[in-house]
Amino acid sequence: MRRTVLFCETLRETPAEAEVAGHQLLLRGGYIQPLAAGIYSLLPLAQRVATKIEQILREEMDAVGGQEITMPVVHPAELWRETGRWYDIGPELVRLRDRAHRDLVLAMTHEEVVADLLRRQVRSYRQLPVVLYQIQTKVRDEPRSRGGLLRTREFTMKDAYSCHASYEDLDRYYPQMYQAYLNIFGRAGVQVTAVQSDVGMMGGTMAHEFMLLTEIGEDQLALCDTCGYSANRQVATFRKPEPEAEEWLPLEEVETPGTRTIAALSELLGIPESRTAKAAFFVSAEHLIFAVVRGDMEVNETKLANAVGAQELRPANAEELSKAGIVPGYASPIGVGSVTIVVDDLVARSPNLVAGANRVGYHLRNTNYGRDYEAGLVADIAAAYEGAPCPHCSSPLRIVRGVEVGNIFKLGTKYSEGLGAAFLDEEGVSRHIVMGSYGIGVGRLIASTAEVCRDERGLVWPITIAPYEVYLAGLDLADARVRSTAEWLYEELDRAGVEVLYDDRDERAGVKFNDADLLGIPLRITVSRRTLQGNSAELKRRASAETRYVPLSDITVEVSEEIRHLREEILNRVEQEPLAAEE
RNA sequence: CGGGGUGUGGCGCAGGGGUAGCGCGCGCGCUUUGGGAGCGUGAGGUCGGAGGUUCAAAUCCUCUCACCCCGACCA
């Protein structure tokens, strides 16, 4: 491609709207163009990156038995009513009506349609297992889009669905998909960390997320460097400290004026925060939930929601609290009525904690679970924290941020039951199809790769997904000999199958070099009067400052070699890491 | 949905009652030519939108829309 033809305008200054570095570079490099909040066009360069990623996706999906299909983006609401998600999902599901006033939805995901396909097509165990996938548009009216392609309201997703006759067969298949995912990200040249995760709105029994570790990530992960334990903080467990072995002491009210926080309380009473109980309040389906964790810990909302079986959980507001007779800052699980009390297992085991007295200016010493109050539920609802003991080996956990670039779920029969997708087994018994669901966001992968693969000058694409392999900078193009050599080399490389972006513009060297760096093409070749003096061209890797002159007679071979090296460097890093059978 | 911020030419910004400017980019000409050139000369703007105040509004007032950031939420 000639730079004079390429639909791409690079910017010298960073657009003010972009905060995230990777996003800034994609805008400056002319990769993407915003149309509305969280809605982007992919321009030719980004489209090429997307196409390369999609090619990897197709190859790896095909390798684990996937068959590509395309499902519609517009669905009849009836399908979503059948599984209940029409009612369960909020405004992020885009709903519309056709001219006959029929309700329609725009696909935010495709489980319903897959299950519908299955119920229409599958009758016998002989047809299973089957793995279907597509690379399709998803629409989600996000409450808040973010970071350019990182979180958008319309995006392309590779979604795959495996369909099995039994849970055993899904369990056997799931690790294959797990490995396929490691292959995909490895081949794309990005390092990901697989973590156990919450099943969220998708439902199901087991899930992993593939996380690209970066500060701009929206998720928090708990990682153990010693034994390799890794989990999304939403579900991460940790080994809780053994509480002090103490006799229960008598309950005692103390005056604590103006101490509405745990920190103030522990200072006033001269006790560690770990000797206090902290209350937090949530509302689920109009029902108030009173959560208690030890004062030095935080409530993990996901764990809490899962513990009480809630679809949705939100912090309670002041009005709801006062209606329930709860005094914020001095709340106590003792003597509150008509609310669900959920107590963290550590609090239930800890003697003589200080808790609120449910009366402004007073707390209670020596509260003891079982003697002074009971709970509707005792469960692990505390959030893992930096330095918390690993649940497997007790080493301190690290909390880091990451971007979820892919996820895999054991869905089970939620959708096949909802839509009645069943088959007859060997014995002639009707059974529901057991499903797995596997997603990768293409745009998000582009955005997070841009975030991770860059330096102060611009992007540095892994060669496997770079829009072009070579940036050919022709300098001194007014010189007929230089021009004809550059043109010849462009043709020559093209004939050799090398993907070249040829900068044939009438620009100064600095402009071309800066653009080459900004766009992040892995290799740069320079042809100029200077290089032609030795009948050579200059070759440089984007990732290195080193340059070398290569005779024109060898340049095509040399470049092909370099490309091969760069590819091998990436492919050699692809992890072979079998998924442990039991997690 | 709560909190904060910003809307002035393609991009970055200034101006703050008297009819719009700077830098970069863009067109043309000459010079220059290995890390974002110089000079000259041009083109390009309903100052986000609507209403109001005023002799006069980019500027003041009211409403509204859009975009960004934090939170809530989320694959």
XYZ file of C-alpha atoms (C1' of nucleotides) in Angstrom:
658
model
C 0.000 0.000 0.000
C 1.198 3.452 -0.861
C 1.095 6.010 1.868
C -0.234 8.561 -0.617
C -3.219 6.300 -1.202
C -3.816 4.979 2.315
C -6.843 6.496 4.045
C -4.961 7.589 7.126
C -4.227 10.990 8.622
C -1.790 11.035 11.500
C -2.005 13.778 14.091
C 0.921 15.583 15.650
C -0.991 16.461 18.749
C -2.907 14.137 21.005
C -6.673 14.623 20.821
C -7.847 16.010 24.152
C -10.679 13.529 24.433
C -8.372 10.568 24.957
C -7.003 9.739 28.364
C -5.642 6.247 27.921
C -2.240 6.130 26.170
C -3.120 3.276 23.845
C -6.304 5.040 22.822
C -4.394 8.263 22.188
C -2.011 6.455 19.876
C -4.790 4.730 17.948
C -6.390 8.132 17.376
C -3.140 9.894 16.527
C -2.115 7.116 14.192
C -5.344 7.345 12.238
C -6.432 3.847 13.233
C -9.887 4.699 14.505
C -12.494 7.424 14.313
C -15.146 8.016 16.963
C -18.720 8.402 15.755
C -20.446 8.737 19.120
C -19.692 7.859 22.725
C -18.359 4.327 22.691
C -18.991 3.867 18.978
C -16.045 3.781 16.587
C -15.179 3.237 12.985
C -12.139 1.101 12.305
C -10.083 2.803 9.613
C -7.944 0.758 7.216
C -5.007 0.242 9.588
C -7.155 -0.925 12.496
C -9.266 -3.010 10.145
C -6.132 -4.848 9.048
C -5.222 -5.535 12.665
C -8.760 -6.771 13.301
C -8.630 -8.997 10.226
C -5.385 -10.572 11.391
C -6.771 -11.216 14.838
C -9.898 -12.698 13.307
C -7.786 -14.985 11.155
C -6.010 -16.293 14.253
C -9.385 -16.724 15.929
C -10.714 -18.735 12.993
C -7.673 -20.976 12.850
C -7.719 -21.726 16.554
C -11.463 -22.240 16.679
C -11.309 -24.562 13.689
C -8.478 -26.436 15.401
C -10.727 -27.337 18.318
C -13.544 -28.445 16.058
C -15.358 -25.147 15.671
C -17.645 -24.506 12.717
C -18.142 -20.902 11.742
C -21.645 -19.549 11.379
C -23.254 -16.112 11.385
C -26.231 -15.367 13.575
C -28.438 -12.289 13.273
C -27.894 -9.129 15.274
C -31.626 -8.402 15.384
C -33.574 -10.916 17.452
C -37.255 -11.296 18.225
C -37.898 -10.442 21.874
C -39.840 -13.663 22.243
C -36.602 -15.598 22.307
C -35.274 -13.503 25.159
C -38.532 -13.803 27.040
C -38.221 -17.553 26.870
C -34.974 -17.521 28.790
C -36.145 -14.726 31.070
C -33.358 -12.370 30.112
C -35.827 -9.949 28.555
C -36.937 -9.307 32.137
C -33.651 -9.832 33.993
C -31.415 -7.554 31.973
C -31.671 -3.815 32.341
C -31.285 -0.993 29.848
C -27.973 -2.328 28.488
C -30.131 -4.601 26.332
C -31.173 -2.445 23.390
C -34.849 -2.952 22.630
C -36.771 -1.685 19.666
C -39.986 -2.242 17.804
C -40.618 -3.050 14.203
C -43.429 -1.522 12.142
C -45.887 -4.081 13.407
C -44.994 -3.125 16.984
C -43.251 -6.405 17.597
C -40.537 -6.168 20.234
C -37.020 -6.775 19.006
C -33.650 -6.743 20.699
C -30.182 -6.092 19.389
C -27.867 -8.951 20.215
C -25.734 -8.301 23.260
C -24.791 -11.946 23.130
C -26.071 -14.987 21.271
C -26.863 -17.789 23.718
C -30.565 -17.576 22.936
C -30.085 -17.878 19.217
C -27.631 -20.744 19.555
C -30.011 -22.585 21.839
C -32.788 -21.945 19.345
C -30.628 -23.342 16.565
C -29.956 -26.403 18.635
C -33.573 -27.095 19.479
C -34.466 -26.897 15.814
C -31.553 -28.966 14.548
C -30.448 -31.426 17.203
C -32.520 -34.524 17.947
C -30.028 -37.254 18.793
C -26.885 -37.726 20.864
C -25.333 -38.772 17.572
C -25.295 -35.118 16.531
C -23.253 -34.127 19.572
C -20.885 -32.681 20.442
C -20.909 -29.727 18.114
C -18.984 -26.468 18.409
C -20.302 -23.360 16.665
C -18.698 -19.955 16.530
C -19.088 -16.630 14.843
C -17.334 -13.305 14.635
C -20.192 -10.875 14.942
C -21.366 -7.515 16.164
C -22.638 -7.184 19.699
C -24.604 -4.201 20.938
C -24.666 -3.278 24.592
C -25.890 0.071 25.785
C -23.102 0.420 28.297
C -23.731 2.717 31.218
C -20.302 4.073 30.549
C -18.006 3.397 27.637
C -14.330 3.920 28.266
C -10.834 4.067 26.850
C -11.661 4.070 23.147
C -12.028 0.511 21.887
C -11.532 -0.795 25.402
C -15.194 -0.622 26.311
C -17.623 0.259 23.553
C -21.346 0.059 23.029
C -21.012 -1.754 19.736
C -18.197 -4.187 19.155
C -17.087 -7.270 17.330
C -16.850 -10.422 19.330
C -15.772 -13.913 18.559
C -18.260 -16.037 20.408
C -18.174 -19.786 20.426
C -20.604 -22.291 21.874
C -19.882 -25.912 22.556
C -22.812 -28.263 22.849
C -22.547 -31.576 24.621
C -24.562 -34.613 25.545
C -23.242 -34.598 29.098
C -21.399 -32.586 31.688
C -18.563 -35.093 31.436
C -18.169 -34.287 27.783
C -18.162 -30.535 28.494
C -15.557 -31.119 31.225
C -13.436 -32.992 28.726
C -13.762 -30.281 26.100
C -13.347 -27.187 28.276
C -9.551 -27.587 28.739
C -9.143 -27.756 24.952
C -10.805 -24.400 24.607
C -8.710 -23.086 27.471
C -5.569 -24.079 25.580
C -6.958 -22.625 22.339
C -7.346 -19.341 24.167
C -3.752 -19.423 25.353
C -2.756 -20.111 21.747
C -4.806 -17.204 20.451
C -3.383 -14.623 22.810
C 0.089 -16.070 22.480
C -0.069 -15.871 18.704
C -1.371 -12.327 18.923
C 1.800 -11.555 20.854
C 0.222 -10.526 24.124
C 0.761 -12.005 27.522
C -2.385 -12.923 29.373
C -3.099 -14.344 32.777
C -5.954 -16.799 33.127
C -7.974 -16.367 36.287
C -10.976 -18.044 37.845
C -13.940 -15.780 37.577
C -17.506 -15.127 38.503
C -20.147 -16.480 36.165
C -22.077 -13.213 36.284
C -25.156 -12.674 34.175
C -24.222 -15.535 31.873
C -24.985 -18.100 34.520
C -23.197 -21.435 34.654
C -20.861 -23.356 36.865
C -17.225 -22.580 36.042
C -15.558 -19.729 34.304
C -12.153 -18.369 33.462
C -11.189 -14.931 32.306
C -8.111 -14.122 30.275
C -6.595 -10.968 31.577
C -4.079 -8.641 30.060
C -2.277 -7.055 32.969
C -2.205 -3.279 32.798
C -2.858 -0.376 35.117
C -5.748 0.840 32.988
C -7.631 -2.424 33.476
C -11.074 -2.314 35.002
C -10.781 -5.623 36.799
C -8.758 -6.448 39.850
C -7.019 -9.790 40.117
C -5.563 -11.652 43.025
C -2.360 -13.443 42.069
C -0.048 -15.698 44.014
C 3.530 -15.643 42.767
C 4.441 -18.707 44.771
C 1.881 -21.316 43.749
C 0.282 -19.634 40.762
C -3.182 -19.181 42.246
C -5.031 -16.578 40.232
C -8.575 -15.326 40.488
C -10.650 -12.303 39.744
C -10.926 -10.337 42.943
C -14.686 -10.774 42.662
C -14.309 -14.440 43.527
C -10.813 -14.632 45.030
C -10.665 -16.435 48.341
C -7.904 -16.193 50.886
C -6.850 -17.991 53.997
C -8.372 -16.076 56.843
C -6.304 -15.531 59.976
C -7.109 -17.624 63.021
C -9.023 -15.456 65.464
C -7.670 -15.061 68.990
C -8.816 -17.812 71.329
C -10.593 -15.875 74.064
C -13.377 -16.398 76.504
C -16.497 -14.528 75.603
C -16.658 -11.400 77.736
C -19.843 -9.688 78.796
C -21.446 -7.266 76.363
C -20.661 -3.693 77.306
C -21.816 -0.390 75.871
C -19.193 2.338 75.457
C -19.628 5.972 74.621
C -17.945 6.793 71.306
C -19.054 10.230 70.242
C -18.233 11.305 66.723
C -16.675 8.007 65.669
C -18.494 7.071 62.524
C -15.602 5.223 60.891
C -13.676 2.118 61.797
C -10.422 4.056 61.782
C -11.758 6.591 64.288
C -13.230 3.849 66.422
C -10.032 1.856 66.627
C -8.080 4.958 67.502
C -10.504 6.062 70.194
C -10.610 2.660 71.850
C -6.956 1.855 71.231
C -7.680 -1.451 69.539
C -6.662 -2.795 66.124
C -9.261 -2.568 63.369
C -9.240 -6.348 63.271
C -10.987 -6.358 66.636
C -13.998 -4.542 65.251
C -16.911 -5.530 63.062
C -17.866 -3.405 60.101
C -21.321 -3.138 58.635
C -22.303 -2.460 55.028
C -25.781 -2.270 53.574
C -27.122 -3.371 50.273
C -30.450 -3.708 48.612
C -31.463 -6.659 46.521
C -34.936 -6.746 45.015
C -36.211 -4.153 47.532
C -34.861 -6.245 50.360
C -32.281 -4.815 52.740
C -29.126 -6.819 53.357
C -26.955 -6.121 56.371
C -23.436 -7.415 55.700
C -20.843 -7.751 58.437
C -17.105 -8.180 57.899
C -14.175 -7.655 60.210
C -13.220 -4.004 60.534
C -9.939 -4.383 58.651
C -11.610 -5.953 55.610
C -14.070 -4.925 52.916
C -17.256 -6.526 51.694
C -16.949 -8.146 48.293
C -20.246 -7.398 46.585
C -19.985 -10.258 44.138
C -19.394 -12.797 46.870
C -22.259 -11.306 48.843
C -24.600 -11.375 45.857
C -23.704 -14.981 45.180
C -24.134 -15.887 48.858
C -27.669 -14.534 48.994
C -28.490 -15.667 45.480
C -29.174 -12.121 44.349
C -29.329 -11.122 40.708
C -28.687 -7.548 41.518
C -27.185 -5.770 44.482
C -26.708 -2.108 45.121
C -25.619 -0.053 48.106
C -28.538 1.043 50.254
C -29.335 4.725 50.525
C -29.857 6.781 53.679
C -33.623 6.707 53.429
C -33.754 2.932 53.227
C -31.468 2.683 56.241
C -33.451 4.975 58.454
C -36.659 3.207 57.468
C -35.130 -0.002 58.761
C -34.080 1.723 61.958
C -30.367 1.556 61.170
C -28.053 4.328 62.355
C -25.217 4.783 59.867
C -21.837 4.895 61.596
C -23.227 3.085 64.610
C -25.077 0.253 62.946
C -25.273 -3.012 64.744
C -26.376 -6.484 63.789
C -27.716 -6.747 67.314
C -31.349 -5.919 67.605
C -32.147 -5.001 64.013
C -35.257 -6.525 62.609
C -36.652 -7.354 59.199
C -33.360 -7.355 57.346
C -31.209 -10.202 56.089
C -28.014 -10.327 58.097
C -25.056 -11.892 56.333
C -21.979 -12.398 58.468
C -18.537 -13.184 57.157
C -17.325 -16.535 58.459
C -14.326 -14.885 60.096
C -16.538 -12.532 62.091
C -18.661 -15.474 63.165
C -15.550 -17.119 64.597
C -13.999 -14.010 66.152
C -14.669 -13.353 69.829
C -15.304 -10.038 71.519
C -15.470 -7.690 68.560
C -16.492 -4.087 68.881
C -19.617 -3.276 66.896
C -22.129 -0.445 66.691
C -24.846 -0.043 69.279
C -27.417 1.189 66.802
C -27.524 4.424 68.752
C -25.678 7.589 67.841
C -22.478 7.959 69.859
C -22.332 4.432 71.219
C -20.663 1.141 70.343
C -20.732 -2.279 71.952
C -17.693 -4.120 73.215
C -17.454 -7.901 73.225
C -20.088 -8.747 70.700
C -20.124 -12.442 69.953
C -21.852 -14.147 67.104
C -24.182 -16.858 68.326
C -24.627 -15.279 71.736
C -25.573 -11.690 70.928
C -26.958 -12.078 67.425
C -27.705 -14.548 64.712
C -27.445 -14.197 60.969
C -29.561 -15.337 58.112
C -26.365 -16.554 56.530
C -22.712 -17.049 57.430
C -20.481 -17.025 54.367
C -17.211 -15.802 52.938
C -18.086 -12.286 51.861
C -14.769 -10.527 52.510
C -12.775 -9.130 49.593
C -9.247 -10.390 49.037
C -6.721 -7.636 49.650
C -3.087 -6.897 48.876
C -0.993 -9.228 51.010
C -3.879 -11.509 51.992
C -2.715 -15.099 52.471
C -3.092 -17.268 49.361
C -5.871 -19.845 49.853
C -3.551 -22.620 48.651
C -0.123 -21.789 50.024
C -0.591 -18.788 52.340
C 1.940 -16.638 50.510
C 0.860 -13.024 50.243
C -1.454 -12.341 47.326
C -0.825 -9.499 44.928
C -3.739 -7.398 43.703
C -3.190 -6.138 40.168
C -5.351 -4.613 37.490
C -6.173 -6.230 34.188
C -8.315 -5.995 31.094
C -10.561 -8.946 30.410
C -9.808 -9.834 26.795
C -11.558 -13.176 26.790
C -13.614 -15.502 28.874
C -14.761 -19.086 28.858
C -17.801 -20.453 30.688
C -19.313 -23.766 31.489
C -22.875 -22.697 30.927
C -24.557 -25.993 31.660
C -28.212 -26.289 30.680
C -29.490 -22.824 31.536
C -30.270 -21.892 27.952
C -31.073 -25.315 26.603
C -33.628 -25.704 29.386
C -34.996 -22.224 28.892
C -35.557 -22.851 25.230
C -36.161 -26.560 25.344
C -33.132 -27.721 23.399
C -33.122 -31.439 24.084
C -31.999 -34.648 22.435
C -32.497 -38.372 22.917
C -29.580 -40.253 24.472
C -28.532 -43.860 23.815
C -31.288 -45.114 26.066
C -33.904 -43.032 24.335
C -34.141 -40.645 27.283
C -34.686 -36.964 26.548
C -31.919 -34.737 27.946
C -31.038 -31.101 27.747
C -27.981 -30.115 25.809
C -25.037 -29.081 28.005
C -23.374 -25.943 26.787
C -20.154 -23.986 27.094
C -19.692 -20.410 25.945
C -16.465 -18.728 24.928
C -15.898 -15.092 24.003
C -13.153 -12.768 22.840
C -13.653 -9.093 22.103
C -11.696 -8.169 18.989
C -11.695 -4.396 19.505
C -10.850 -4.744 23.147
C -7.908 -6.945 22.237
C -6.723 -4.268 19.799
C -7.091 -1.566 22.439
C -5.348 -3.445 25.196
C -2.552 -4.564 22.886
C -2.034 -0.933 21.908
C -1.886 -0.063 25.568
C 0.738 -2.676 26.332
C 2.768 -2.650 23.102
C 4.030 0.910 22.819
C 6.840 3.245 23.791
C 7.222 7.007 24.007
C 7.280 7.280 20.206
C 4.198 5.269 19.395
C 2.813 1.791 18.936
C 4.978 -1.314 18.624
C 2.758 -4.036 17.153
C 3.576 -7.704 17.472
C 4.265 -8.726 13.890
C 1.495 -11.327 13.905
C -1.199 -8.669 14.137
C 0.579 -5.576 12.798
C -1.311 -3.836 9.998
C 1.785 -4.125 7.794
C 5.066 -5.930 8.288
C 7.320 -3.319 6.733
C 7.296 0.464 6.555
C 9.281 1.418 3.481
C 10.429 5.009 3.813
C 11.613 6.498 0.562
C 13.672 9.634 1.216
C 15.009 11.959 -1.479
C 12.278 10.797 -3.828
C 12.902 13.795 -6.081
C 16.072 11.986 -7.067
C 15.102 9.762 -9.975
C 17.465 6.975 -8.998
C 16.239 6.870 -5.422
C 12.650 6.975 -6.581
C 13.050 4.144 -9.047
C 14.921 2.055 -6.489
C 12.238 2.605 -3.859
C 9.531 1.738 -6.372
C 11.436 -1.339 -7.437
C 11.893 -2.448 -3.831
C 8.203 -1.907 -3.088
C 7.274 -4.155 -6.008
C 9.948 -6.664 -5.127
C 8.844 -7.021 -1.520
C 5.233 -7.235 -2.602
C 6.129 -10.039 -4.991
C 7.891 -11.820 -2.134
C 4.647 -11.713 -0.188
C 5.797 -9.095 2.291
C 3.129 -6.686 3.519
C 4.589 -3.262 2.817
C 3.395 0.216 3.584
C 5.400 2.361 1.175
C 5.822 5.970 2.239
C 5.992 7.624 -1.165
C 4.931 11.044 0.114
C 6.912 14.156 -0.582
C 7.827 14.604 3.065
C 11.012 15.140 4.972
C 12.823 12.269 6.658
C 11.731 13.300 10.137
C 8.071 13.217 9.218
C 8.359 9.745 7.752
C 10.409 8.337 10.616
C 8.045 9.771 13.172
C 5.050 8.379 11.349
C 6.702 4.979 11.055
C 7.286 4.990 14.807
C 3.792 6.226 15.583
C 2.114 3.583 13.448
C 4.254 0.887 15.013
C 5.037 -1.215 11.945
C 7.558 -3.855 13.119
C 10.216 -3.295 10.432
C 11.388 -0.151 8.708
C 13.360 0.050 5.513
C 14.876 3.312 4.392
C 16.004 4.003 0.852
C 17.797 7.275 0.222
C 20.715 8.873 -1.610
C 22.832 7.906 1.338
C 21.911 4.229 1.344
C 22.270 4.037 -2.431
C 25.857 5.155 -2.257
C 26.586 1.639 -1.010
C 23.863 0.114 -3.184
C 21.973 -0.744 -0.054
C 18.968 0.013 2.080
C 18.741 0.578 5.795
C 16.881 -1.965 7.912
C 15.580 -1.295 11.411
C 13.299 -3.008 13.853
C 10.661 -0.801 15.432
C 11.441 -2.268 18.839
C 15.165 -1.540 18.633
C 17.316 1.505 17.997
C 19.793 -0.499 15.923
C 20.017 0.057 12.189
C 22.003 -1.792 9.591
C 22.673 -1.444 5.895
C 21.764 -4.357 3.669
C 22.833 -4.638 0.011
C 19.873 -4.219 -2.329
C 20.631 -7.604 -3.814
C 19.964 -9.237 -0.425
C 17.298 -7.001 1.024
C 14.244 -9.073 0.110
C 15.747 -12.222 1.545
C 16.967 -10.379 4.624
C 13.572 -8.860 5.275
C 11.847 -12.193 4.892
C 14.307 -13.620 7.390
C 13.653 -10.804 9.842
C 9.923 -11.351 9.561
C 10.417 -15.046 10.177
C 12.534 -14.282 13.267
C 10.008 -11.860 14.655
C 7.226 -14.385 14.151
C 9.208 -17.156 15.769
C 9.988 -14.996 18.766
C 6.285 -14.615 19.334
C 5.231 -18.164 18.562
C 7.942 -19.635 20.775
C 6.421 -17.862 23.716
C 2.972 -19.428 23.303
C 2.237 -21.191 26.544
C 1.423 -24.846 26.812
C -0.204 -24.843 30.187
C -2.714 -27.596 30.760
C -5.704 -26.519 32.778
C -5.756 -28.309 36.112
C -8.713 -30.695 36.158
C -9.967 -29.464 39.506
C -10.080 -25.831 40.356
C -27.887 7.153 37.360
C -24.659 10.357 41.029
C -20.087 13.627 41.098
C -16.515 16.532 38.270
C -14.850 18.718 33.645
C -14.994 20.472 28.518
C -17.571 22.329 24.007
C -14.400 28.437 19.453
C -11.553 26.063 11.695
C -9.077 19.072 10.690
C -5.925 18.849 15.711
C -4.165 21.689 20.070
C -5.619 26.236 22.306
C -6.451 31.870 23.417
C -10.287 35.562 23.712
C -14.852 36.762 27.875
C -20.527 42.749 25.667
C -18.585 46.282 19.955
C -19.278 41.508 15.205
C -13.260 36.128 15.942
C -7.597 35.038 16.720
C -2.779 31.986 17.517
C 0.208 27.409 16.686
C 0.145 22.974 13.946
C -2.142 20.745 9.791
C -4.328 21.729 4.628
C -3.795 24.280 -0.995
C -0.303 26.930 -4.243
C 4.891 29.009 -5.281
C 10.120 29.277 -4.247
C 14.041 27.481 -1.229
C 15.323 23.253 1.848
C 16.043 17.703 2.417
C 18.301 11.434 7.507
C 14.220 12.489 13.150
C 7.790 16.490 12.806
C 11.950 22.749 7.613
C 11.968 28.296 6.031
C 9.748 32.332 3.466
C 5.622 34.034 0.733
C 0.541 33.389 -0.393
C -4.295 31.281 0.148
C -8.664 28.294 1.712
C -11.312 27.051 5.924
C -15.389 28.907 11.677
C -23.991 28.685 12.392
C -17.951 30.198 18.692
C -22.508 22.671 20.430
C -28.081 24.009 20.073
C -32.629 26.802 21.490
C -34.707 30.786 23.923
C -33.893 35.369 26.559
C -31.414 40.264 28.200
C -29.137 44.343 25.221
C -28.598 49.416 20.348
C -25.050 45.233 20.135
C -23.877 38.290 22.631
C -18.600 33.634 21.362
C -18.842 36.677 25.879
C -24.427 37.796 30.455
C -29.086 34.683 31.935
C -32.318 30.197 31.346
C -33.024 25.629 29.269
C -30.954 21.848 26.443
C -27.528 18.575 23.750
C -22.867 16.303 23.084
C -18.190 14.510 24.638
C -14.438 13.188 28.475
C -13.006 11.607 33.552
C -14.330 9.274 38.553
C -18.046 6.224 40.764
C -22.314 2.915 40.293
C -22.833 -0.949 36.503
C -20.713 -4.327 33.166
C -18.737 -9.723 28.478
